[in-house]
Amino acid sequence: QQPVQSPQAVILREGEDAVINCSSSKALYSVHWYRQKHGEAPVFLMILLKGGEQKGHEKISASFNEKKQQSSLYLTASQLSYSGTYFCGTERGGGADGLTFGKGTHLIIQP
Amino acid sequence: DAGVTQSPTHLIKTRGQQVTLRCSPISGHKSVSWYQQVLGQGPQFIFQYYEKEERGRGNFPDRFSARQFPNYSSELNVNALLLGDSALYLCASSWTGIYGYTFGSGTRLTVV
């Protein structure tokens, strides 16, 4: 089942903060976060695993509430380069079923 | 280091034709996955291969098939193309999923 992302779109001024949420109705093994710019491939940002392990880029932070099956991506002191569409992708276990992606959150950073 | 490479980058086919898309993973990555991305939507999982064996399959018809070769490269085949198959097809590779997936730039398939 597709995870639900919120908000659908965000417009920020450079330097402002944003939070993007991802919610699933099913128990998850992991949550992935990717950023995709127009016409480009999705780029890996972060993975959060059941049990608390996280791996990702140093400047990106995220959380995973296993009880609620919710994840949040925190973008602080946003830069123009942060613009793009952010997708969360969820895995229910084992990795053999691939990632189920949300519909994405469009982020626009203005100078 | 070379990233995930996909070919061709763009393709135009006629309804009913067959198409083969190719993917070369990052060196050392043994897992390859295929995704379909329709404009304005998130990628949708088609297949995952690991060590040349199919490990997972998404909700796609049997017209879609794939395989992985001994060098870990992969091909996605789509038969009897429909207009609705028009999309960006993404290949992703990983050493193991817990380190995330690296996506290629995709093949833009247009069916007319």
Short mmCIF file of C-alpha atoms in Angstrom, two decimals:
data_model
loop_
_atom_site.label_atom_id
_atom_site.label_comp_id
_atom_site.label_asym_id
_atom_site.label_seq_id
_atom_site.Cartn_x
_atom_site.Cartn_y
_atom_site.Cartn_z
CA GLN A 1 0.00 0.00 0.00
CA GLN A 2 1.36 3.39 -1.02
CA PRO A 3 2.66 5.58 1.82
CA VAL A 4 1.07 9.00 2.23
CA GLN A 5 3.32 12.04 2.06
CA SER A 6 2.55 15.49 3.38
CA PRO A 7 2.57 18.26 2.48
CA GLN A 8 2.14 17.89 -1.27
CA ALA A 9 4.12 21.05 -1.92
CA VAL A 10 6.17 23.57 0.02
CA ILE A 11 7.57 26.96 -0.94
CA LEU A 12 10.35 28.31 1.27
CA ARG A 13 12.75 31.21 1.36
CA GLU A 14 16.42 30.31 1.43
CA GLY A 15 17.48 29.64 5.00
CA GLU A 16 14.07 28.50 6.24
CA ASP A 17 13.32 25.03 7.61
CA ALA A 18 10.91 22.37 6.38
CA VAL A 19 9.56 19.03 7.53
CA ILE A 20 8.24 16.39 5.13
CA ASN A 21 6.19 13.52 6.51
CA CYS A 22 5.60 9.96 5.33
CA SER A 23 2.97 7.68 6.82
CA SER A 24 2.19 4.01 6.22
CA SER A 25 -0.75 1.88 7.32
CA LYS A 26 1.44 -1.25 7.31
CA ALA A 27 4.31 -2.30 9.55
CA LEU A 28 7.58 -1.30 7.94
CA TYR A 29 11.10 -2.69 7.89
CA SER A 30 12.66 0.48 6.54
CA VAL A 31 11.96 3.93 5.14
CA HIS A 32 14.08 5.47 2.39
CA TRP A 33 14.18 9.12 1.38
CA TYR A 34 15.14 10.33 -2.12
CA ARG A 35 15.27 13.69 -3.86
CA GLN A 36 14.58 14.00 -7.56
CA LYS A 37 15.20 17.09 -9.65
CA HIS A 38 13.32 17.60 -12.88
CA GLY A 39 14.64 15.30 -15.60
CA GLU A 40 17.12 13.60 -13.28
CA ALA A 41 17.39 10.34 -11.37
CA PRO A 42 16.24 10.08 -7.76
CA VAL A 43 19.17 10.59 -5.39
CA PHE A 44 19.46 8.65 -2.13
CA LEU A 45 19.32 10.81 1.01
CA MET A 46 18.63 8.58 4.00
CA ILE A 47 17.51 5.15 5.12
CA LEU A 48 15.91 4.50 8.48
CA LEU A 49 15.67 0.91 9.63
CA LYS A 50 13.41 -0.80 12.10
CA GLY A 51 15.32 -0.86 15.35
CA GLY A 52 16.75 2.63 15.02
CA GLU A 53 19.66 2.28 12.62
CA GLN A 54 20.09 5.15 10.16
CA LYS A 55 22.40 5.71 7.23
CA GLY A 56 22.57 8.74 5.02
CA HIS A 57 24.12 12.07 4.20
CA GLU A 58 25.55 14.08 7.08
CA LYS A 59 23.50 17.20 6.38
CA ILE A 60 20.20 15.35 6.27
CA SER A 61 18.26 14.33 9.35
CA ALA A 62 15.17 12.19 9.67
CA SER A 63 13.19 10.20 12.19
CA PHE A 64 11.19 6.97 12.13
CA ASN A 65 8.41 6.35 14.64
CA GLU A 66 7.96 2.58 14.54
CA LYS A 67 4.82 2.63 16.69
CA LYS A 68 3.06 4.99 14.31
CA GLN A 69 4.85 3.81 11.11
CA GLN A 70 5.66 7.42 10.36
CA SER A 71 8.86 9.04 9.17
CA SER A 72 9.81 12.68 8.91
CA LEU A 73 12.58 14.34 6.90
CA TYR A 74 14.00 17.54 8.37
CA LEU A 75 15.53 20.14 6.06
CA THR A 76 17.19 22.93 8.01
CA ALA A 77 18.66 26.19 6.76
CA SER A 78 17.45 25.34 3.28
CA GLN A 79 19.59 26.15 0.24
CA LEU A 80 18.55 26.72 -3.35
CA SER A 81 19.99 23.29 -4.21
CA TYR A 82 17.40 21.63 -1.95
CA SER A 83 14.67 22.31 -4.51
CA GLY A 84 13.14 19.22 -6.05
CA THR A 85 10.63 16.48 -5.37
CA TYR A 86 11.16 14.40 -2.25
CA PHE A 87 9.95 10.81 -2.19
CA CYS A 88 9.74 8.42 0.67
CA GLY A 89 10.01 4.74 -0.22
CA THR A 90 8.96 2.03 2.20
CA GLU A 91 9.99 -1.60 2.59
CA ARG A 92 7.92 -4.06 4.56
CA GLY A 93 10.68 -6.62 4.93
CA GLY A 94 13.50 -8.44 3.22
CA GLY A 95 13.86 -6.01 0.35
CA ALA A 96 12.55 -8.48 -2.24
CA ASP A 97 9.37 -6.52 -2.79
CA GLY A 98 11.26 -3.39 -3.69
CA LEU A 99 10.35 0.07 -2.49
CA THR A 100 6.82 1.43 -2.47
CA PHE A 101 7.06 5.15 -3.10
CA GLY A 102 4.74 7.93 -2.05
CA LYS A 103 3.47 10.52 -4.51
CA GLY A 104 6.18 12.97 -3.55
CA THR A 105 6.49 16.40 -1.97
CA HIS A 106 7.46 19.28 -4.24
CA LEU A 107 9.86 21.67 -2.56
CA ILE A 108 10.66 25.07 -4.03
CA ILE A 109 13.34 27.22 -2.45
CA GLN A 110 13.28 30.89 -3.39
CA PRO A 111 16.21 33.28 -2.92
CA ASP B 1 33.40 5.77 -10.22
CA ALA B 2 30.80 5.18 -12.91
CA GLY B 3 27.25 5.31 -11.66
CA VAL B 4 24.33 3.23 -12.85
CA THR B 5 24.16 3.48 -16.62
CA GLN B 6 21.04 2.91 -18.67
CA SER B 7 20.53 2.71 -22.39
CA PRO B 8 19.01 4.00 -24.49
CA THR B 9 18.13 7.35 -22.91
CA HIS B 10 15.10 7.90 -25.11
CA LEU B 11 13.00 5.55 -27.20
CA ILE B 12 9.90 5.88 -29.34
CA LYS B 13 7.96 2.72 -30.15
CA THR B 14 4.66 1.88 -31.80
CA ARG B 15 1.82 0.08 -30.05
CA GLY B 16 2.26 -3.68 -30.22
CA GLN B 17 6.03 -3.57 -30.59
CA GLN B 18 8.56 -4.99 -28.18
CA VAL B 19 11.31 -3.09 -26.37
CA THR B 20 14.48 -3.99 -24.46
CA LEU B 21 16.02 -1.63 -21.93
CA ARG B 22 19.50 -2.14 -20.53
CA CYS B 23 21.15 -1.35 -17.22
CA SER B 24 24.71 -1.61 -15.92
CA PRO B 25 24.97 -1.41 -12.12
CA ILE B 26 27.71 0.19 -10.11
CA SER B 27 30.75 -2.06 -9.93
CA GLY B 28 30.37 -4.43 -6.98
CA HIS B 29 26.60 -4.09 -6.76
CA LYS B 30 24.91 -7.45 -7.19
CA SER B 31 21.31 -6.29 -6.86
CA VAL B 32 19.41 -4.58 -9.66
CA SER B 33 15.83 -3.30 -9.49
CA TRP B 34 13.57 -1.85 -12.15
CA TYR B 35 10.97 0.87 -11.61
CA GLN B 36 8.42 2.60 -13.81
CA GLN B 37 7.80 6.29 -13.19
CA VAL B 38 4.82 7.98 -14.76
CA LEU B 39 4.94 11.78 -14.94
CA GLY B 40 3.99 13.33 -11.64
CA GLN B 41 4.11 10.07 -9.68
CA GLY B 42 6.64 8.20 -7.58
CA PRO B 43 8.51 5.24 -9.09
CA GLN B 44 6.61 1.94 -9.11
CA PHE B 45 8.48 -1.32 -8.48
CA ILE B 46 8.64 -3.80 -11.36
CA PHE B 47 11.39 -6.34 -10.60
CA GLN B 48 14.34 -7.03 -8.34
CA TYR B 49 17.20 -9.35 -9.22
CA TYR B 50 20.03 -10.49 -6.99
CA GLU B 51 22.83 -12.78 -8.09
CA LYS B 52 20.98 -13.43 -11.37
CA GLU B 53 17.84 -14.66 -9.66
CA GLU B 54 14.48 -12.89 -9.53
CA ARG B 55 13.86 -11.94 -5.92
CA GLY B 56 10.74 -9.85 -6.26
CA ARG B 57 8.10 -8.78 -8.74
CA GLY B 58 5.68 -5.88 -8.60
CA ASN B 59 2.12 -5.71 -9.84
CA PHE B 60 2.86 -5.67 -13.56
CA PRO B 61 1.49 -7.92 -16.32
CA ASP B 62 3.41 -10.82 -17.82
CA ARG B 63 4.27 -8.61 -20.79
CA PHE B 64 7.06 -7.34 -18.55
CA SER B 65 10.08 -9.58 -18.06
CA ALA B 66 13.68 -9.13 -17.02
CA ARG B 67 16.89 -10.96 -16.52
CA GLN B 68 20.29 -10.40 -14.93
CA PHE B 69 23.52 -11.51 -16.51
CA PRO B 70 26.68 -12.99 -14.90
CA ASN B 71 28.28 -9.51 -14.91
CA TYR B 72 25.21 -8.25 -12.96
CA SER B 73 23.94 -6.08 -15.81
CA SER B 74 20.26 -6.41 -16.52
CA GLU B 75 17.67 -6.12 -19.25
CA LEU B 76 14.00 -5.24 -18.99
CA ASN B 77 11.77 -6.45 -21.80
CA VAL B 78 8.27 -5.25 -22.51
CA ASN B 79 6.16 -7.02 -25.14
CA ALA B 80 3.00 -5.90 -26.93
CA LEU B 81 3.50 -2.27 -25.95
CA LEU B 82 0.48 -0.21 -24.92
CA LEU B 83 0.12 3.56 -24.86
CA GLY B 84 0.01 3.30 -21.07
CA ASP B 85 3.53 1.87 -21.00
CA SER B 86 4.87 5.34 -21.84
CA ALA B 87 6.97 6.32 -18.85
CA LEU B 88 10.45 6.79 -17.46
CA TYR B 89 12.00 3.41 -16.65
CA LEU B 90 14.53 3.56 -13.88
CA CYS B 91 17.14 1.02 -12.91
CA ALA B 92 18.58 1.00 -9.40
CA SER B 93 21.49 -0.96 -8.02
CA SER B 94 22.67 -1.66 -4.50
CA TRP B 95 25.30 -3.66 -2.68
CA THR B 96 22.72 -4.38 -0.07
CA GLY B 97 19.46 -2.54 0.39
CA ILE B 98 20.37 -1.18 3.80
CA TYR B 99 22.78 1.23 2.14
CA GLY B 100 20.10 2.60 -0.13
CA TYR B 101 19.75 2.35 -3.86
CA THR B 102 21.57 4.25 -6.61
CA PHE B 103 19.34 5.08 -9.54
CA GLY B 104 20.32 5.53 -13.15
CA SER B 105 19.06 8.47 -15.18
CA GLY B 106 16.45 6.28 -16.80
CA THR B 107 15.09 5.47 -20.24
CA ARG B 108 12.24 7.63 -21.43
CA LEU B 109 9.90 5.34 -23.40
CA THR B 110 7.19 6.86 -25.56
CA VAL B 111 4.63 4.56 -27.15
CA VAL B 112 2.67 6.05 -30.05
#
